[in-house]
Short mmCIF file of N, CA and C in Angstrom, two decimals:
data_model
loop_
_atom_site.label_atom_id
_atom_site.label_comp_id
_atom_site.label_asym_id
_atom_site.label_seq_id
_atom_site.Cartn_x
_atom_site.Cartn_y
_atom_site.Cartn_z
N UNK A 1479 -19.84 -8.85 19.14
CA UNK A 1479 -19.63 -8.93 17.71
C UNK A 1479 -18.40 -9.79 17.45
N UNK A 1480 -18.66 -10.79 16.52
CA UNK A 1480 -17.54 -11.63 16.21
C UNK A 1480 -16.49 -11.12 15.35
N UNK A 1481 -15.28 -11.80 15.29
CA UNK A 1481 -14.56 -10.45 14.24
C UNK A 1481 -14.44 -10.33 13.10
N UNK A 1482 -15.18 -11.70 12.39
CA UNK A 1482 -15.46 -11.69 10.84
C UNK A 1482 -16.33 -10.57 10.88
N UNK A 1483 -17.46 -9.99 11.35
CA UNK A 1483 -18.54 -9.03 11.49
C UNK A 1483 -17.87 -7.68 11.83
N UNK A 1484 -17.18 -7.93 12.83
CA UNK A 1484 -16.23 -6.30 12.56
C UNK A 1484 -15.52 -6.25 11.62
N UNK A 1485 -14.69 -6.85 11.08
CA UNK A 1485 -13.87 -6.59 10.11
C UNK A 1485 -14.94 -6.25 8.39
N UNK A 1486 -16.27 -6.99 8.15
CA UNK A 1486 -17.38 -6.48 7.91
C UNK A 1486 -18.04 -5.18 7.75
N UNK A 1487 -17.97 -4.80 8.70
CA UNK A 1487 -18.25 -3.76 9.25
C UNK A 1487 -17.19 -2.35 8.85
N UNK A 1488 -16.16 -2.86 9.58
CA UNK A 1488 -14.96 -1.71 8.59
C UNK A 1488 -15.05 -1.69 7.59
N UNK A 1489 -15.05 -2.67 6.55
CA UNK A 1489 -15.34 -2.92 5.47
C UNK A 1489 -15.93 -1.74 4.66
N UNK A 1490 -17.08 -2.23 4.73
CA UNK A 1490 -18.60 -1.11 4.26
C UNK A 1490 -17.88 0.50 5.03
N UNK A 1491 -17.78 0.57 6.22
CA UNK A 1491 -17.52 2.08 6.98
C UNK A 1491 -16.60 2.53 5.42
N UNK A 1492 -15.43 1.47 5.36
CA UNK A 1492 -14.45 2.01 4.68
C UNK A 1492 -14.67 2.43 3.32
N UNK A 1493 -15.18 1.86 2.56
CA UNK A 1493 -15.90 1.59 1.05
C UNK A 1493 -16.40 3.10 0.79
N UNK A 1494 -17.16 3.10 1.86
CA UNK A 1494 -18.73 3.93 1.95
C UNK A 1494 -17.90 5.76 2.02
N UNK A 1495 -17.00 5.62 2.80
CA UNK A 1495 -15.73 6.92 2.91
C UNK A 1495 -15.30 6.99 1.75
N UNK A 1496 -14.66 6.21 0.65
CA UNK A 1496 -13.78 6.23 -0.08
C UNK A 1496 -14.54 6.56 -1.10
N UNK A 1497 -16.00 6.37 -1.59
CA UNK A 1497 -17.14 6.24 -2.50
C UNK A 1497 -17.13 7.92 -1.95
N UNK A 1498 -17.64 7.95 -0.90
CA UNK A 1498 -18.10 9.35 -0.44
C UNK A 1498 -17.17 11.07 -1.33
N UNK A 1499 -15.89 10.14 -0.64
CA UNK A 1499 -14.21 11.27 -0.82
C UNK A 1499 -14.10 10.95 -2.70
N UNK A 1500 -14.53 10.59 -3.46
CA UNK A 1500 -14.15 10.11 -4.53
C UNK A 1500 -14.99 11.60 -5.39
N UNK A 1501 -16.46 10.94 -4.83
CA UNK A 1501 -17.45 11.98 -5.86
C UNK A 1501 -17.45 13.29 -5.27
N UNK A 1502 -16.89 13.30 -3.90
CA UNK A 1502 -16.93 15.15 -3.82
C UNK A 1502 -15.63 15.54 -4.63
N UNK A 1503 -14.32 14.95 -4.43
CA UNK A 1503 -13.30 15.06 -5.20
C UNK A 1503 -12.82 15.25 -6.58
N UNK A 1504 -13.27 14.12 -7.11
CA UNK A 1504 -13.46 13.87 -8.92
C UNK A 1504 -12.13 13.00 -9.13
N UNK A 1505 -11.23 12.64 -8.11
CA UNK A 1505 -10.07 12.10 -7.90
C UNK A 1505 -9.63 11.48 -6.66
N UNK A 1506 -8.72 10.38 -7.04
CA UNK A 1506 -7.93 10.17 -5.85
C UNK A 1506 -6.56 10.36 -5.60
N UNK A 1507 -6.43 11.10 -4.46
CA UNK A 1507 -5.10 11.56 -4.08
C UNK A 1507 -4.73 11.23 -2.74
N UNK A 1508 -3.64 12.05 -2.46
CA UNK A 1508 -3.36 11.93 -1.04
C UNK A 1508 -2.32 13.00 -0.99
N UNK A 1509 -2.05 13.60 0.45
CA UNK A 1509 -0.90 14.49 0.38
C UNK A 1509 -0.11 14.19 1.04
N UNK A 1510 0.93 15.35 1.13
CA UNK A 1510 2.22 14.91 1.83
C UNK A 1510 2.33 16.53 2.80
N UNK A 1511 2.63 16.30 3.90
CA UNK A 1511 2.55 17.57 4.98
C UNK A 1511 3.87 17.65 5.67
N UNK A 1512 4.17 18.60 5.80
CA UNK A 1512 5.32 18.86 6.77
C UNK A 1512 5.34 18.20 8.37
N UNK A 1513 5.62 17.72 8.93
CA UNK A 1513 5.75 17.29 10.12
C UNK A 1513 6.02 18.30 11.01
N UNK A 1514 6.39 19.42 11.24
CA UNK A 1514 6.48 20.12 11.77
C UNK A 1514 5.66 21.19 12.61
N UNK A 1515 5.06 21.75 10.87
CA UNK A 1515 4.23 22.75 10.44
C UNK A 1515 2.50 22.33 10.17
N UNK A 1516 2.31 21.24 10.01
CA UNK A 1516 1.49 20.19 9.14
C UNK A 1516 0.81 21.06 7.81
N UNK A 1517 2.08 21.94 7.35
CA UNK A 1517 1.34 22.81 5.93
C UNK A 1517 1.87 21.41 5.06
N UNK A 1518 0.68 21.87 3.87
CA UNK A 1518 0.63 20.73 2.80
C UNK A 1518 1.67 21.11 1.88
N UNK A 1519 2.63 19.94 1.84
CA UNK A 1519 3.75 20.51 0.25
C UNK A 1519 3.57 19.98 -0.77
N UNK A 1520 2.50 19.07 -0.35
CA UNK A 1520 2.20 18.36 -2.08
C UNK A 1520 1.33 17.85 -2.27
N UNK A 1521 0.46 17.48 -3.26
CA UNK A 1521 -0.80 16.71 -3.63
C UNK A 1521 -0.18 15.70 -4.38
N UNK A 1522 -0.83 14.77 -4.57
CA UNK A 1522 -0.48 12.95 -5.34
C UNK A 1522 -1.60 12.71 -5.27
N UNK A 1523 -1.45 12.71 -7.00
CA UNK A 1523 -2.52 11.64 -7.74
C UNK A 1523 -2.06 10.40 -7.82
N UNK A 1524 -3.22 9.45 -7.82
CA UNK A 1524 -2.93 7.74 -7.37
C UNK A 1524 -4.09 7.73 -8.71
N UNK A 1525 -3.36 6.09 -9.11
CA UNK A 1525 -4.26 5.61 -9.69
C UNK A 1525 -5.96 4.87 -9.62
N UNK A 1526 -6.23 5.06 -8.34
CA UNK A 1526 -6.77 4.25 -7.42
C UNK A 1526 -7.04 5.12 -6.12
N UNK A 1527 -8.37 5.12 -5.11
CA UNK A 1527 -8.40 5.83 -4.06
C UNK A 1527 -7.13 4.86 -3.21
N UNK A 1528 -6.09 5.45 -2.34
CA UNK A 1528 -4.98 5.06 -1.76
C UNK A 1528 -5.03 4.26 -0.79
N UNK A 1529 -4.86 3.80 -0.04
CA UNK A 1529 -4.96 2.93 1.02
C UNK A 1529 -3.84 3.26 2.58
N UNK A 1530 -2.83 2.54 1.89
CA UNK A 1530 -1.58 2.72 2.59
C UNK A 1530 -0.37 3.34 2.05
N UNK A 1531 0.31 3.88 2.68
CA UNK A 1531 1.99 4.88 1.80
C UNK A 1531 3.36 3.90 2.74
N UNK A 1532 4.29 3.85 1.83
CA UNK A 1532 6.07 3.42 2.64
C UNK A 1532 6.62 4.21 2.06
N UNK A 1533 7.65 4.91 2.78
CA UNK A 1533 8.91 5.62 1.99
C UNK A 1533 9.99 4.80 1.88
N UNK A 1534 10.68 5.36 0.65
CA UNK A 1534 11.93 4.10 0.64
C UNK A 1534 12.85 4.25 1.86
N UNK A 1535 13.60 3.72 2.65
CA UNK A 1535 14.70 4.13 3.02
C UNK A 1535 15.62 5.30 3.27
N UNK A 1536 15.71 5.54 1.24
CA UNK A 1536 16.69 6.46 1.45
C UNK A 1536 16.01 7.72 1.22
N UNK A 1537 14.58 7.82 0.72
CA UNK A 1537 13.49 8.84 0.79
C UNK A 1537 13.04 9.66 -0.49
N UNK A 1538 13.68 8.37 -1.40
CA UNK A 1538 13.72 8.96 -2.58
C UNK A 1538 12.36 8.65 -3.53
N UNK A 1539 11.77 7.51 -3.19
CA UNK A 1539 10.67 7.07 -3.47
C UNK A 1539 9.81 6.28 -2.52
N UNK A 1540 8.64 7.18 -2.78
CA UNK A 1540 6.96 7.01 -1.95
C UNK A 1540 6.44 6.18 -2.86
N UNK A 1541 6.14 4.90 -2.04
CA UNK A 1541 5.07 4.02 -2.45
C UNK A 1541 3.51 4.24 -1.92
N UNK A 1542 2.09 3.92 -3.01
CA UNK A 1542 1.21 4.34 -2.62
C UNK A 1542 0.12 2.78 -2.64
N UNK A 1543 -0.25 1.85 -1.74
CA UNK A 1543 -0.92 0.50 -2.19
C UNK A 1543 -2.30 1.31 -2.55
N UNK A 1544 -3.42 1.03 -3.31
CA UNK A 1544 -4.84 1.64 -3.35
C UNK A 1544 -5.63 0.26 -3.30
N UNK A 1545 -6.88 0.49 -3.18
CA UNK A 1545 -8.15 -0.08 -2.83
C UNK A 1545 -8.67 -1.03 -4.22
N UNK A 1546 -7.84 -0.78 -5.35
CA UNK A 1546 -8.29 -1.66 -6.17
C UNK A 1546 -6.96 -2.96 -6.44
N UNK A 1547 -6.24 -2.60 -5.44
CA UNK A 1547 -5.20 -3.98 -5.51
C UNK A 1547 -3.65 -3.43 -7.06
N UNK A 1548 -3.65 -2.01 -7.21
CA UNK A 1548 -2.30 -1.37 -7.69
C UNK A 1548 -1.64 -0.29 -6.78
N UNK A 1549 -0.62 -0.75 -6.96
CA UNK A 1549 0.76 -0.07 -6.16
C UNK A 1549 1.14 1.32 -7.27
N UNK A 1550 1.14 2.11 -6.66
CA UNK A 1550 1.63 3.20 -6.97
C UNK A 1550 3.08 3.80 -6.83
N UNK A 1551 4.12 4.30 -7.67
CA UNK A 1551 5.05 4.60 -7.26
C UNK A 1551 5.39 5.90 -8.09
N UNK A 1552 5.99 6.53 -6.82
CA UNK A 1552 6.28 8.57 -7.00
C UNK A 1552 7.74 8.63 -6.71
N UNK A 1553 8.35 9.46 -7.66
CA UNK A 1553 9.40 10.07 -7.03
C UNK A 1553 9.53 11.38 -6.36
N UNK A 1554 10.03 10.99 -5.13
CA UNK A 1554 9.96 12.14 -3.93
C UNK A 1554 9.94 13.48 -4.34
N UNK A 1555 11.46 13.23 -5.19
CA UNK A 1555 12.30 14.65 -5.95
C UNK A 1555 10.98 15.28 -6.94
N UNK A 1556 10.54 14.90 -7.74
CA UNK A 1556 9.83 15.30 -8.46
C UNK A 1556 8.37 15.30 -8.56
N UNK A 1557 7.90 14.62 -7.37
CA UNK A 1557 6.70 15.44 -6.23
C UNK A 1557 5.79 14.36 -7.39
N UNK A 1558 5.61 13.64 -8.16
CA UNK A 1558 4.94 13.15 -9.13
C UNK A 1558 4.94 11.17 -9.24
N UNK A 1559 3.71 11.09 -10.11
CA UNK A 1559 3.96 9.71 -9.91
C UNK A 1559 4.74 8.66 -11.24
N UNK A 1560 5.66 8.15 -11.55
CA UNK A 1560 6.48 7.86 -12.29
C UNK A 1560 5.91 6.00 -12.69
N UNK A 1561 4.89 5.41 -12.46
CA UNK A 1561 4.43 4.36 -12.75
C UNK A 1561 3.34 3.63 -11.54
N UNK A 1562 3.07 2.38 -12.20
CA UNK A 1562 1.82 1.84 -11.45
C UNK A 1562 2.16 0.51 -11.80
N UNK A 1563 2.01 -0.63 -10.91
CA UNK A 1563 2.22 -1.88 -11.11
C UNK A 1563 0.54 -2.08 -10.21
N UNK A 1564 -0.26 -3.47 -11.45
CA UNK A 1564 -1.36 -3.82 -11.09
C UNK A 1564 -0.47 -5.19 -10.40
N UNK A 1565 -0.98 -5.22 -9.30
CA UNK A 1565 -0.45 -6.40 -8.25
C UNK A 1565 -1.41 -7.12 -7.42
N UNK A 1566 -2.52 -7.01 -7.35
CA UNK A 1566 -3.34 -7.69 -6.17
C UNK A 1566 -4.39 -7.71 -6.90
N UNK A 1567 -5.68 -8.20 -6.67
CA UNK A 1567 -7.15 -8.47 -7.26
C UNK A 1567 -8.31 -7.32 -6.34
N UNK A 1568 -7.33 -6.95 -4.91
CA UNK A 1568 -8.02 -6.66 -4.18
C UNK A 1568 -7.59 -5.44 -3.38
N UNK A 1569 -7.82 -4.42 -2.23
CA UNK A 1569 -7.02 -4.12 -1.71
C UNK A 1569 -5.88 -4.48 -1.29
N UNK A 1570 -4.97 -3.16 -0.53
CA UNK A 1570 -3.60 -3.46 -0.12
C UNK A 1570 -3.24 -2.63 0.91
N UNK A 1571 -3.64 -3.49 2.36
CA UNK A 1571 -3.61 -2.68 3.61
C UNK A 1571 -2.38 -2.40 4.05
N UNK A 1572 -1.75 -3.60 3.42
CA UNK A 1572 0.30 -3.80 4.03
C UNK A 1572 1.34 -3.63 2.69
N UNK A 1573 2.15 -2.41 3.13
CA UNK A 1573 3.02 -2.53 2.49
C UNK A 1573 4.17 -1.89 3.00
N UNK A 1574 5.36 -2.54 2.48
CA UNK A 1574 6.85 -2.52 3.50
C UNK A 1574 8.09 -2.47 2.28
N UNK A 1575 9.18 -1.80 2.59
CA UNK A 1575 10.41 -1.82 2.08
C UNK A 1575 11.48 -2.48 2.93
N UNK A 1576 11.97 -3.14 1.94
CA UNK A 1576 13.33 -3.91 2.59
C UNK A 1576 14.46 -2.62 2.90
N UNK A 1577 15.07 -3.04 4.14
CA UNK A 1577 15.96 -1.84 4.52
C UNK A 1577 16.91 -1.25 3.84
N UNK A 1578 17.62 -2.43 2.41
CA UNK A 1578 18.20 -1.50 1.61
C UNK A 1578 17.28 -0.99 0.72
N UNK A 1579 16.20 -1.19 0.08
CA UNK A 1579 15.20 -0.13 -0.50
C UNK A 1579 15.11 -1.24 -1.82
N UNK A 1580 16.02 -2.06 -2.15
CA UNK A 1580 15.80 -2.58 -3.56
C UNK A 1580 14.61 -3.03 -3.69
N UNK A 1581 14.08 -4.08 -2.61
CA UNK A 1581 12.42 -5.19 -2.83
C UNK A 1581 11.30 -4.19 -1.87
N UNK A 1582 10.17 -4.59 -1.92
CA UNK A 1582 8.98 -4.09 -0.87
C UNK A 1582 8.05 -5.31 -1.02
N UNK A 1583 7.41 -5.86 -0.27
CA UNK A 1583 6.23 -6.38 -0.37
C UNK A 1583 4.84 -6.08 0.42
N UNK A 1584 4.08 -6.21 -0.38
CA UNK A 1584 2.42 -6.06 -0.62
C UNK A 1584 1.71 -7.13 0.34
N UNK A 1585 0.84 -6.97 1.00
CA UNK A 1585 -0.11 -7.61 1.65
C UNK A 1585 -1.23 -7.00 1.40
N UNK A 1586 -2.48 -8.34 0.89
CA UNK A 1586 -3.60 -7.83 0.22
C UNK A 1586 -5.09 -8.68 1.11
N UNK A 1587 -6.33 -8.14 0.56
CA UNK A 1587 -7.43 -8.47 1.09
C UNK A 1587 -7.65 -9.92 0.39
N UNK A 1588 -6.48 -10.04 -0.76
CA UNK A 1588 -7.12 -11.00 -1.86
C UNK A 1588 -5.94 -12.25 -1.21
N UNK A 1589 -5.66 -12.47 0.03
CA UNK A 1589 -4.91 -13.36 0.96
C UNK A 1589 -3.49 -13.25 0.20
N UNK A 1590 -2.94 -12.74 -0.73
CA UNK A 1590 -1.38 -12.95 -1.08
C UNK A 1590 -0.03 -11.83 -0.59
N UNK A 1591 0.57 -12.73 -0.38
CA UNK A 1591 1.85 -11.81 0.11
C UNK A 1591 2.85 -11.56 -1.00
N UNK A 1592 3.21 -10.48 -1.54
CA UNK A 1592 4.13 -10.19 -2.30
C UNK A 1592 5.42 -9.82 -2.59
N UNK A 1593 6.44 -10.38 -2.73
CA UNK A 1593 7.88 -9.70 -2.88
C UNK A 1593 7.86 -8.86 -3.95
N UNK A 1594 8.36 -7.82 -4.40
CA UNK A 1594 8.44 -6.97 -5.78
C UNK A 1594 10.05 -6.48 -5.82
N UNK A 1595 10.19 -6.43 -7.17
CA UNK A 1595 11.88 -5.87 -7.04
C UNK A 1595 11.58 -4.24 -7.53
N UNK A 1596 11.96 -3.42 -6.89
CA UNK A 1596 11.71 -1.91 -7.25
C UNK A 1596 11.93 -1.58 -8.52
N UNK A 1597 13.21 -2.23 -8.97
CA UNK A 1597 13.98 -1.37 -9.92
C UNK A 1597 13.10 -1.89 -11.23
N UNK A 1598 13.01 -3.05 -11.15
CA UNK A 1598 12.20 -3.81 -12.65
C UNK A 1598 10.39 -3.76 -12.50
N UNK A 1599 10.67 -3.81 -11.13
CA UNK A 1599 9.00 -3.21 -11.04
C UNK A 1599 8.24 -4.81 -11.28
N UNK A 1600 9.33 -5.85 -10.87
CA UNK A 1600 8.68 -7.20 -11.26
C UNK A 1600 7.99 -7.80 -9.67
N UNK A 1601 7.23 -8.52 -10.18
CA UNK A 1601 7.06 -9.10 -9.06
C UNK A 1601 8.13 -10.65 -8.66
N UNK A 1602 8.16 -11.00 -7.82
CA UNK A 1602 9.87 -11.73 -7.31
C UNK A 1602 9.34 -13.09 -6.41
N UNK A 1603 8.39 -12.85 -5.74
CA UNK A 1603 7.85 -13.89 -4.57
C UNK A 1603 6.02 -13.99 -4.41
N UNK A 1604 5.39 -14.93 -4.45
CA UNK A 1604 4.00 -14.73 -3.67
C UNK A 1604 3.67 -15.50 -3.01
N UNK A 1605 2.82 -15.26 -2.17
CA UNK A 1605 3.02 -16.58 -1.03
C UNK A 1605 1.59 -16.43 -0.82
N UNK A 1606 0.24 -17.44 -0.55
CA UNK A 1606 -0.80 -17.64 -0.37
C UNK A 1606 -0.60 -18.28 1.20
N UNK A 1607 -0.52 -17.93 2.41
CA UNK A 1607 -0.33 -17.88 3.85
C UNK A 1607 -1.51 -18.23 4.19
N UNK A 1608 -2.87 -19.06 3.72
CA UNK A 1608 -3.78 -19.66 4.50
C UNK A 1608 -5.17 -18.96 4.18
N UNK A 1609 -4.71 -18.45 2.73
CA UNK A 1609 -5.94 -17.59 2.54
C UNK A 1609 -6.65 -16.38 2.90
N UNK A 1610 -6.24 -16.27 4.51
CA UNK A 1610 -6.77 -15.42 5.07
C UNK A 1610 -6.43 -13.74 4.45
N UNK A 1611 -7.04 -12.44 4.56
CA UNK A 1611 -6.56 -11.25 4.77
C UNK A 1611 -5.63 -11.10 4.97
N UNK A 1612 -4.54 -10.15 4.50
CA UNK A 1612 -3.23 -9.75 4.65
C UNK A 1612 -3.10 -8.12 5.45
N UNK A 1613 -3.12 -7.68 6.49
CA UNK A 1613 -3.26 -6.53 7.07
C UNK A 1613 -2.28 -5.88 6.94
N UNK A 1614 -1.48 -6.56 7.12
CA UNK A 1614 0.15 -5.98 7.46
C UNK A 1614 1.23 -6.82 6.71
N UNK A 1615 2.41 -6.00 6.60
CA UNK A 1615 3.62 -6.77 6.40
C UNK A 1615 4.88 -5.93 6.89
N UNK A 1616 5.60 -6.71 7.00
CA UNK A 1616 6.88 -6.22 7.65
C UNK A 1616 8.70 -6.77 7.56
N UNK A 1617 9.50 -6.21 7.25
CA UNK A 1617 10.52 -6.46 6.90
C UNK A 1617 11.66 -5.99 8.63
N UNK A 1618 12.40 -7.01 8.41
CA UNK A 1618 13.21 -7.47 10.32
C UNK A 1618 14.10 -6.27 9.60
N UNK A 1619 14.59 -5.76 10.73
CA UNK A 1619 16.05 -4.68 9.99
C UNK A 1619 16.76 -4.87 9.47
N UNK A 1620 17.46 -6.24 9.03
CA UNK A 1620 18.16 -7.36 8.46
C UNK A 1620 17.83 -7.31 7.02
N UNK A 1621 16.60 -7.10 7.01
CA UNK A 1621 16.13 -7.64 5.33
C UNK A 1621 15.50 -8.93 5.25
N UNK A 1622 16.01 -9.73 6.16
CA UNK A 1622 16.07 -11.38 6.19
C UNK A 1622 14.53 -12.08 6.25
N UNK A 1623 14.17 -11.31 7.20
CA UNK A 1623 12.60 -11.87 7.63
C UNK A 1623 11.55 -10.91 7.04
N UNK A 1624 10.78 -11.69 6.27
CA UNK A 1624 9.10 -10.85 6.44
C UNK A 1624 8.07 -11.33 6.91
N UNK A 1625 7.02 -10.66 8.20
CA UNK A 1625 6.32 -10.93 8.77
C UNK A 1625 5.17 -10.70 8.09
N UNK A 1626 4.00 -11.28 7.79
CA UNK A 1626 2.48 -11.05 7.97
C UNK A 1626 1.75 -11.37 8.53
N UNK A 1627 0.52 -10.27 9.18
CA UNK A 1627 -0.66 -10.71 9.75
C UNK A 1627 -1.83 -10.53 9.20
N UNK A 1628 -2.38 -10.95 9.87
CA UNK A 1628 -3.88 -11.14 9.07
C UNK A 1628 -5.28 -11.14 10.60
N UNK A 1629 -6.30 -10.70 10.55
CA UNK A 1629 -7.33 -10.70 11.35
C UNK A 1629 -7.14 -11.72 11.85
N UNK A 1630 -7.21 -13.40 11.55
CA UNK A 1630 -7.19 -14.17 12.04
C UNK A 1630 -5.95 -14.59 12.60
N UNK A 1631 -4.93 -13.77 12.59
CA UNK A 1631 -3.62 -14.28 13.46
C UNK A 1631 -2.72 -15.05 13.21
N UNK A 1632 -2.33 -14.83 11.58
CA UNK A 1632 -1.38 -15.52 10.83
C UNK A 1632 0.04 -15.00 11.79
#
């Protein structure tokens, strides 16, 4: 199998889960579990079935990317979600906080890479990297560098 066809393939698997978890549900959420214990301490509603989660840094705010290409953002303290920025066209497999917590950026199915500034909730940078899928993204400990990959090996 070639890997446009797997990635295909996840695709639909993935869709087909999220369609599935949606109508037994009536919602999309996600929780948050103790690491310890793995008891559940919280439920989160998303605007959107969820995708991927980052915590800030300092742990004060959980970011949530979802499947229709909006970022979700919760404050920790108050177990709830405090806004939604529509950012992508598409999913959002990658998402990362800069080590002091101010920016994060988004990596999407819809090929764009995103800088965002937390506090204004703006978007700051986008970068179209070759079109391809955005899987991942990643911030150097520095702050300085952000990495993306993509299926095809950006």
């Amino acid at each position: 199998m070639t890997n446009p066809e797997i990635l295909a393939r996840k695709k639909a698997l993935r869709e087909s889960a999220q369609a599935a978890r949606k109508q037994i549900l009536g919602r999309a959420d996600f929780g948050l579990h103790d690491p310890k214990t793995g008891a559940l301490v919280a439920r989160l509603e998303t605007a959107a079935d969820p995708w991927a989660v980052a915590f800030s840094p300092d742990g004060a705010t959980l970011l949530a990317s979802n499947q229709d290409g909006s970022i979700d953002i919760f404050s920790v303290e108050a177990m709830e979600r405090v806004g939604t920025i529509q950012g992508h066209g598409r999913l959002i497999p990658g998402i990362a906080f800069t080590p002091d917590g101010r920016l994060f950026a988004t990596g999407s199915e819809d090929g764009a890479m995103k800088v965002w500034d937390l506090q204004s909730r703006r978007e700051m940078l986008s970068l179209q990297p070759g079109g391809a899928e955005i899987v991942e993204v990643a911030f150097d400990p520095s702050g300085r560098y952000l990495a993306g990959a993509t299926a095809q090996g950006f």
